[in-house]
PDB file of C-alpha atoms in Angstrom:
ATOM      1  CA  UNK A1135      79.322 224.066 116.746  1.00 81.00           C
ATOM      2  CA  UNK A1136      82.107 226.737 116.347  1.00 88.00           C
ATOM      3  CA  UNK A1137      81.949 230.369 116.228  1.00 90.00           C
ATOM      4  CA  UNK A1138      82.819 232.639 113.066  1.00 91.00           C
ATOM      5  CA  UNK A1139      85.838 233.461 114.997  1.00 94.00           C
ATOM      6  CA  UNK A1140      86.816 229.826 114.911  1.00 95.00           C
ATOM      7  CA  UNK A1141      86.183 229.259 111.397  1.00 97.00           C
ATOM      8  CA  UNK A1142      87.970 231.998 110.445  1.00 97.00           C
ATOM      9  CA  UNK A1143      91.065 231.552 112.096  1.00 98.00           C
ATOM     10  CA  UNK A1144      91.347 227.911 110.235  1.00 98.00           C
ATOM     11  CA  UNK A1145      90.578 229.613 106.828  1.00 98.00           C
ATOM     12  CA  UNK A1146      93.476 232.131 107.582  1.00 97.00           C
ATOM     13  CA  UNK A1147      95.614 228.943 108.673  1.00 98.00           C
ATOM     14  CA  UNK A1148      94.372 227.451 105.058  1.00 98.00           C
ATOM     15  CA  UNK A1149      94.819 230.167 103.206  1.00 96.00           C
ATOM     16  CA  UNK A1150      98.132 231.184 104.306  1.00 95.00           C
ATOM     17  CA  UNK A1151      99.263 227.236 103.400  1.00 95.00           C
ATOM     18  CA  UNK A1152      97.653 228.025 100.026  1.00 94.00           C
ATOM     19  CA  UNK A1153      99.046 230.877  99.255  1.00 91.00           C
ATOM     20  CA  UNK A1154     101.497 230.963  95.918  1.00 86.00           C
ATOM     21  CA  UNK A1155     103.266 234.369  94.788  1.00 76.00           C
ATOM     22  CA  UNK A1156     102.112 233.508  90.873  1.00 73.00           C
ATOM     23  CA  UNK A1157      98.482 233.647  91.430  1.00 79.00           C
ATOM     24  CA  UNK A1158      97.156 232.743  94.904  1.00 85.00           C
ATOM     25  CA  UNK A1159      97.980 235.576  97.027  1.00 84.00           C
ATOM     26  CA  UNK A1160      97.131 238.996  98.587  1.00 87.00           C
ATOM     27  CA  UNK A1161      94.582 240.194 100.564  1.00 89.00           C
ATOM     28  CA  UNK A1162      92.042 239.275  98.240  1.00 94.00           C
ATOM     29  CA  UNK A1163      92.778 235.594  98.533  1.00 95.00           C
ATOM     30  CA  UNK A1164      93.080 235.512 102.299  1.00 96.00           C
ATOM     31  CA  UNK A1165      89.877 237.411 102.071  1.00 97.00           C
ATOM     32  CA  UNK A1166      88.277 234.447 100.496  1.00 97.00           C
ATOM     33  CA  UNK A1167      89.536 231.756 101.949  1.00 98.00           C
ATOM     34  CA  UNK A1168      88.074 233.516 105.054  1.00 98.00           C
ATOM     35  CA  UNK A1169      84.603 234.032 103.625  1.00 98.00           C
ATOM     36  CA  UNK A1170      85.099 230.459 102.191  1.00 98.00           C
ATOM     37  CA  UNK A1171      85.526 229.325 106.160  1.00 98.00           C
ATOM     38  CA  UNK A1172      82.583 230.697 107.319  1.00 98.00           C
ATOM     39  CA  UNK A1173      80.398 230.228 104.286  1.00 98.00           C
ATOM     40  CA  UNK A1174      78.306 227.489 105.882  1.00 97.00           C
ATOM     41  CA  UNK A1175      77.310 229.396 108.038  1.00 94.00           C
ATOM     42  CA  UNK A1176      75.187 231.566 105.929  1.00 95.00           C
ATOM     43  CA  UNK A1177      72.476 228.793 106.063  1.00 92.00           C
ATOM     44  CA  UNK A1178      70.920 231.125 109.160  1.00 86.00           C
ATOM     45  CA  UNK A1179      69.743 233.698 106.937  1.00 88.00           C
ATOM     46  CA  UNK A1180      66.928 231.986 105.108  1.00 89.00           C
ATOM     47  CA  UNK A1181      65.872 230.928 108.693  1.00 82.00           C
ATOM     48  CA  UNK A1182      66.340 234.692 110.286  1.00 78.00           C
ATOM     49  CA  UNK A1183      63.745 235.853 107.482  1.00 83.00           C
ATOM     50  CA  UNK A1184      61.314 233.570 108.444  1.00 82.00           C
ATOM     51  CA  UNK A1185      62.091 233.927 112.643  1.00 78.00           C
ATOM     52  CA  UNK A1186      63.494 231.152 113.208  1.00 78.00           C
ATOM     53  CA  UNK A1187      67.105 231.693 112.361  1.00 74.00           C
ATOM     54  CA  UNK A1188      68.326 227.914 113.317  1.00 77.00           C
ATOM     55  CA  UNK A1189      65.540 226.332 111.110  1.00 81.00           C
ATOM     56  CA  UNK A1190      67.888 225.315 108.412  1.00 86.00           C
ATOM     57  CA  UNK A1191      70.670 225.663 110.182  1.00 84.00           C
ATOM     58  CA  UNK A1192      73.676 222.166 109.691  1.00 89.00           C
ATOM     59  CA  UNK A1193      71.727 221.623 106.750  1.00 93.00           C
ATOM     60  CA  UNK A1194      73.091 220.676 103.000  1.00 96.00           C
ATOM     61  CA  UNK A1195      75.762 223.589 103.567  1.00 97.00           C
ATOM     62  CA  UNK A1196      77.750 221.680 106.110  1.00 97.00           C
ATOM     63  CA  UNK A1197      78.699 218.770 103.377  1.00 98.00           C
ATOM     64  CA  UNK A1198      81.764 218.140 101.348  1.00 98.00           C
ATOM     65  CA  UNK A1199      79.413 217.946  98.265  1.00 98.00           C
ATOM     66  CA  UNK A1200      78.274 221.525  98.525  1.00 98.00           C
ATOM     67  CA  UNK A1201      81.830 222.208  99.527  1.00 98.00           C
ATOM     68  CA  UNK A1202      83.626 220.815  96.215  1.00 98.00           C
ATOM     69  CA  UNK A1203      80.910 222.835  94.112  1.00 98.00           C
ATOM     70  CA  UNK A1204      81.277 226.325  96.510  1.00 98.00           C
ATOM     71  CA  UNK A1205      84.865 225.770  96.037  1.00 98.00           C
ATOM     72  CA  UNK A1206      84.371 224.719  92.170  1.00 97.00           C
ATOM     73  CA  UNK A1207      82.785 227.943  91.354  1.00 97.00           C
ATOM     74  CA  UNK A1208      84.648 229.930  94.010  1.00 97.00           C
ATOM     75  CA  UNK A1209      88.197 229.001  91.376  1.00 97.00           C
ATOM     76  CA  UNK A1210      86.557 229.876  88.357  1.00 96.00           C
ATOM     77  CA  UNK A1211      85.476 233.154  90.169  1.00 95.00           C
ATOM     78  CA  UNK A1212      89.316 233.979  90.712  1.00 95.00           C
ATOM     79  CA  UNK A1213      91.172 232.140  88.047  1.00 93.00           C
ATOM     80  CA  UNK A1214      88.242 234.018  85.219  1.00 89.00           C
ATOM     81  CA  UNK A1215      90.181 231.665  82.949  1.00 78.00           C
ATOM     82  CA  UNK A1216      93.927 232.019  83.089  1.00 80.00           C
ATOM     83  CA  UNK A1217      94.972 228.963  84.278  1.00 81.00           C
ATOM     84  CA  UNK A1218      95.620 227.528  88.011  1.00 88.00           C
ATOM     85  CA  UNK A1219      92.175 226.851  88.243  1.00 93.00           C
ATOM     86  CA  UNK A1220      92.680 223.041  89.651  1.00 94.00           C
ATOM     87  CA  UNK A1221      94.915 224.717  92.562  1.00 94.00           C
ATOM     88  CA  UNK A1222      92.798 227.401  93.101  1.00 96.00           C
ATOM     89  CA  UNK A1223      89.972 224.639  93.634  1.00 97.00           C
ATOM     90  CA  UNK A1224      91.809 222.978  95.845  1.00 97.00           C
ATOM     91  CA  UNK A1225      92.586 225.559  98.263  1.00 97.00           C
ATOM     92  CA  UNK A1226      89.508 226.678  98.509  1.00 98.00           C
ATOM     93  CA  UNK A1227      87.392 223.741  98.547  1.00 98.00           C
ATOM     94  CA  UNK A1228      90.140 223.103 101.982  1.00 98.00           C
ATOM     95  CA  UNK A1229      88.912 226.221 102.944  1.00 98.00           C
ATOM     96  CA  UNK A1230      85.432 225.635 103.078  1.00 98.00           C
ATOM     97  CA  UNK A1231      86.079 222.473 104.657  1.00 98.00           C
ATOM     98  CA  UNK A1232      87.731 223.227 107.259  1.00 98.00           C
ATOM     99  CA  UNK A1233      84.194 224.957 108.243  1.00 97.00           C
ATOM    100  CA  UNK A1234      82.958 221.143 108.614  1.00 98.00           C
ATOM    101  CA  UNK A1235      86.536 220.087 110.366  1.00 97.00           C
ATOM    102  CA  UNK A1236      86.225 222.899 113.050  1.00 96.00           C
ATOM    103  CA  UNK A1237      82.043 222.297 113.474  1.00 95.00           C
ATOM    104  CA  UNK A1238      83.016 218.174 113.760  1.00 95.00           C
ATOM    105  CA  UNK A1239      84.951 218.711 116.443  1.00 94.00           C
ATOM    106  CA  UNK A1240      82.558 220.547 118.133  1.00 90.00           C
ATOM    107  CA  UNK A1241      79.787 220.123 120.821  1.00 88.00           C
ATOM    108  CA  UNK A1242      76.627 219.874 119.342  1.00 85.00           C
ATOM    109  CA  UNK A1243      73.545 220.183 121.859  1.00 80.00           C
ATOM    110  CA  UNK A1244      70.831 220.565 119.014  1.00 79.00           C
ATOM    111  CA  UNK A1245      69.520 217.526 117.712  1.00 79.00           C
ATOM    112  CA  UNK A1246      70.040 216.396 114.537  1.00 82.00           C
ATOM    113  CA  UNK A1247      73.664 216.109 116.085  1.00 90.00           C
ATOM    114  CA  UNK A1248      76.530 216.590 114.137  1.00 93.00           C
ATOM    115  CA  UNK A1249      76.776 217.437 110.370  1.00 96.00           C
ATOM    116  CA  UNK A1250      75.900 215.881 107.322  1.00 97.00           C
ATOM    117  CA  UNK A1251      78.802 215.360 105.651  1.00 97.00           C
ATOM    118  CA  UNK A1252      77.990 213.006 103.250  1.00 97.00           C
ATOM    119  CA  UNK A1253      75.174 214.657 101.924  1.00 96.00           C
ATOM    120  CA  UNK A1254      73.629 213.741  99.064  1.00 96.00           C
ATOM    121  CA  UNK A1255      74.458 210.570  99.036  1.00 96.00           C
ATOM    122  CA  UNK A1256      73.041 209.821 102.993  1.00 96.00           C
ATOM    123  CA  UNK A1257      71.679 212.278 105.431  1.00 93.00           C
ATOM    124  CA  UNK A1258      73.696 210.283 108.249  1.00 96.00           C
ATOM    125  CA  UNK A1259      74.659 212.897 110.188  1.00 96.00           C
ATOM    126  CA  UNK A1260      78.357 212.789 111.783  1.00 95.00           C
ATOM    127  CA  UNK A1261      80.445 214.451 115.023  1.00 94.00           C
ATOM    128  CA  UNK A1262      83.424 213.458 116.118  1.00 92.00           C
ATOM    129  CA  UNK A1263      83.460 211.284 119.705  1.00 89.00           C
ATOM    130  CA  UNK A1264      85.518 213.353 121.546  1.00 86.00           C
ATOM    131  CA  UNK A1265      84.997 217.137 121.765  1.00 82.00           C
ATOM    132  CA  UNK A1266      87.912 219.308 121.414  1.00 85.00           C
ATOM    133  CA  UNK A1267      85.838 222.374 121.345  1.00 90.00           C
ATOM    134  CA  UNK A1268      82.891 223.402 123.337  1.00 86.00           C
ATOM    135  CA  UNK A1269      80.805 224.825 120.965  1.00 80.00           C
ATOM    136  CA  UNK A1270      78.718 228.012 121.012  1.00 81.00           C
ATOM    137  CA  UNK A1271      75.036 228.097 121.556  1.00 74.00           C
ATOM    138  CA  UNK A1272      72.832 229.192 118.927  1.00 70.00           C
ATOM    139  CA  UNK A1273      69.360 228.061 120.326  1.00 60.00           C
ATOM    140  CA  UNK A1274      67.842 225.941 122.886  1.00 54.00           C
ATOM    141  CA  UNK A1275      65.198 224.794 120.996  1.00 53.00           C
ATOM    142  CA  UNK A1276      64.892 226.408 117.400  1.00 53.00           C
ATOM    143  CA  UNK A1277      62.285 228.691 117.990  1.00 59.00           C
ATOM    144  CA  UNK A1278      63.320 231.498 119.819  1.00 58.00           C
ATOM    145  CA  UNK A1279      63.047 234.412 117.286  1.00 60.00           C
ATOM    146  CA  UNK A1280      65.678 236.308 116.224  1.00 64.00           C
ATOM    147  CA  UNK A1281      65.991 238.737 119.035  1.00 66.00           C
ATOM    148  CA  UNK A1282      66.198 235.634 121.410  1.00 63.00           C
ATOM    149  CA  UNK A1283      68.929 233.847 119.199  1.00 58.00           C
ATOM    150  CA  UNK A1284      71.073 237.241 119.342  1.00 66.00           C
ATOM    151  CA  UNK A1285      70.838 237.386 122.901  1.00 66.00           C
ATOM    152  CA  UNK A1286      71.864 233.512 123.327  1.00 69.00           C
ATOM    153  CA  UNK A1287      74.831 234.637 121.467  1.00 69.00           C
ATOM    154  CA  UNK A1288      76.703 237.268 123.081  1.00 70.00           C
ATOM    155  CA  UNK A1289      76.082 235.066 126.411  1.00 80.00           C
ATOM    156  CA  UNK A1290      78.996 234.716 128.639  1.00 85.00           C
ATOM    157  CA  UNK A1291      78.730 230.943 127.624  1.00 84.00           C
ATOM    158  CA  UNK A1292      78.881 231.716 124.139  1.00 85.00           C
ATOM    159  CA  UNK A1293      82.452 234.107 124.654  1.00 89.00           C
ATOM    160  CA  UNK A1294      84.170 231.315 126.799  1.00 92.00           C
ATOM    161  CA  UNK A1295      83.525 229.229 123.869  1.00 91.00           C
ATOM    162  CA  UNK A1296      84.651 231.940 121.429  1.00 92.00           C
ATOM    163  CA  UNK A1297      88.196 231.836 123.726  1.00 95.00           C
ATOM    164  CA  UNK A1298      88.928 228.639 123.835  1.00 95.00           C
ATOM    165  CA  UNK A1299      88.526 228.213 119.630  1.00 95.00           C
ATOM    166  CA  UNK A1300      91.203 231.084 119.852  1.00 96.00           C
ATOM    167  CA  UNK A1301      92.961 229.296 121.881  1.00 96.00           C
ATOM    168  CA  UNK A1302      92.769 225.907 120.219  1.00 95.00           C
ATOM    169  CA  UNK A1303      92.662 226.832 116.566  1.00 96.00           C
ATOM    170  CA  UNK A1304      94.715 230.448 116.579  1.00 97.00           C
ATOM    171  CA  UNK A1305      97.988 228.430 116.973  1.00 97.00           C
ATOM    172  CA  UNK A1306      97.354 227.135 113.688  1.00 96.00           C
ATOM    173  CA  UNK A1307      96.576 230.087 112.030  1.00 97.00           C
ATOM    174  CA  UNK A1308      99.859 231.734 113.778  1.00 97.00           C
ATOM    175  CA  UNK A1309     101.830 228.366 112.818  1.00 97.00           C
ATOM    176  CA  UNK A1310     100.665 228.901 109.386  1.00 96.00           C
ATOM    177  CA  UNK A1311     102.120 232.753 109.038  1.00 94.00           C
ATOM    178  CA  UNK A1312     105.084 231.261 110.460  1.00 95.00           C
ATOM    179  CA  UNK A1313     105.524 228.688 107.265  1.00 93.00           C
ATOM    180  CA  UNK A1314     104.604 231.309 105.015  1.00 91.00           C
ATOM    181  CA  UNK A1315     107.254 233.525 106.237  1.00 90.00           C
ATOM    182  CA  UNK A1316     110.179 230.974 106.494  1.00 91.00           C
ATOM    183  CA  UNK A1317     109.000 230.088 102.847  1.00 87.00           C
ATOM    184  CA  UNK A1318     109.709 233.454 101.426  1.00 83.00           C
ATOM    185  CA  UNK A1319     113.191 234.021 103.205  1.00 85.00           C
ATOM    186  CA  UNK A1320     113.869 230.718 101.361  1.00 83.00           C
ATOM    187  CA  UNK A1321     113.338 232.147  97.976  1.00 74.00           C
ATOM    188  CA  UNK A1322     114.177 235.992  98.205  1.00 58.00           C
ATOM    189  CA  UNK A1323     113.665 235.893  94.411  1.00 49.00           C
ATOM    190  CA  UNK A1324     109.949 235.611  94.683  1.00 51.00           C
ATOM    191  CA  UNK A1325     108.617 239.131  95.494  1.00 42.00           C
ATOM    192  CA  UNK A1326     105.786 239.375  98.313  1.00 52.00           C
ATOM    193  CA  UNK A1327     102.395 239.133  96.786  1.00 45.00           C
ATOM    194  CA  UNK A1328     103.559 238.666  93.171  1.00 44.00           C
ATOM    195  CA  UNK A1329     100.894 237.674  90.927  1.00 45.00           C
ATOM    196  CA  UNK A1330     100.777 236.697  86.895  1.00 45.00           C
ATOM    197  CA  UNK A1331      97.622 238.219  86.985  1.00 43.00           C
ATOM    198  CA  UNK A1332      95.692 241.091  88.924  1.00 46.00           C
ATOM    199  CA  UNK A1333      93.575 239.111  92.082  1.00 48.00           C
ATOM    200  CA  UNK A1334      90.218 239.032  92.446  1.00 47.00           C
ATOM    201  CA  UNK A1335      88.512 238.620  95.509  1.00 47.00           C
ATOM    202  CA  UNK A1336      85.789 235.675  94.677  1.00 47.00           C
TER     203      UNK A1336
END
């Protein structure tokens, strides 16, 4: 599975697609749809309180289920009612996803392997046949405590890994700026970060 540094490079790449002058923009946003990328990933905590930081770790969180409903309340969080709220969902329900794109890619080492994506409805769990990223290595076998797991991830193994997810996934995060850019010298009229409403940032 991917690094945070992977995940967040596609939820720059998503939210810089997403981005609209009117109401989806700023910092803020970007902020986010970052957050949003790497949200799955928050599943360790519950597991570093109890020592074993990988114990519910590819769990419910990496679905499109829990996805749509992060997303969901993630547009009512920013829209607070003044419309866009269906686009707002959109881009960051993408956002959150592309946390379960980057990890499907992956190399997954840990059994179960792969993610449930289709969670509730089956616990089949799913990874994509051929690897395009290596993956980074959060445990060898679950229980190594948390000062264990922190030392398995700033290995040498773990930062190869964490380069070639730049490597692989920055271009799309750098093609995305590009877009964005080309997209406001093609309408000078829209000012940079112009919202109908003050942004909030979830």
């Amino acid at each position: 599975m991917a690094s945070p540094v992977g995940h967040a490079l596609a939820g720059i790449a998503v939210g810089r697609l997403g981005e609209r002058p009117e109401a989806l923009a700023g910092r803020g946003f970007l902020l986010a749809c970052i957050v949003l990328a790497i949200a799955a990933d928050f599943d360790f905590l519950p597991g570093l309180l109890l020592g074993q930081p990988t114990l519910y770790h590819q769990g419910a969180s990496h679905s499109l289920a829990v996805a749509a409903l992060v997303g969901l309340a993630a547009a009512f969080a920013w829209t607070r009612g003044r419309g866009g709220l269906r686009r707002a969902w959109a881009v960051f329900f993408l956002a959150y996803a592309s946390h379960l794109a980057v990890d499907w890619i992956g190399t997954d080492l840990r059994p179960p392997i792969g993610i449930p994506l289709l969670w509730p409805l089956s616990a089949e769990t799913w990874i994509s046949p051929l690897a395009g990223l290596p993956g980074v290595r959060h445990a060898v076998t679950g229980n190594e405590g948390p000062a264990g797991w922190l030392a398995l991830i700033m290995s040498w193994v773990n930062l190869r890994a964490i380069g070639i997810e730049i490597a692989v996934v920055g271009p799309l995060a750098l093609g995305a700026e590009v877009l964005r850019r080309r997209r406001q010298r093609r309408d000078p009229e829209s000012p940079r970060g112009a919202k109908r409403f003050p942004a909030s940032p979830l």
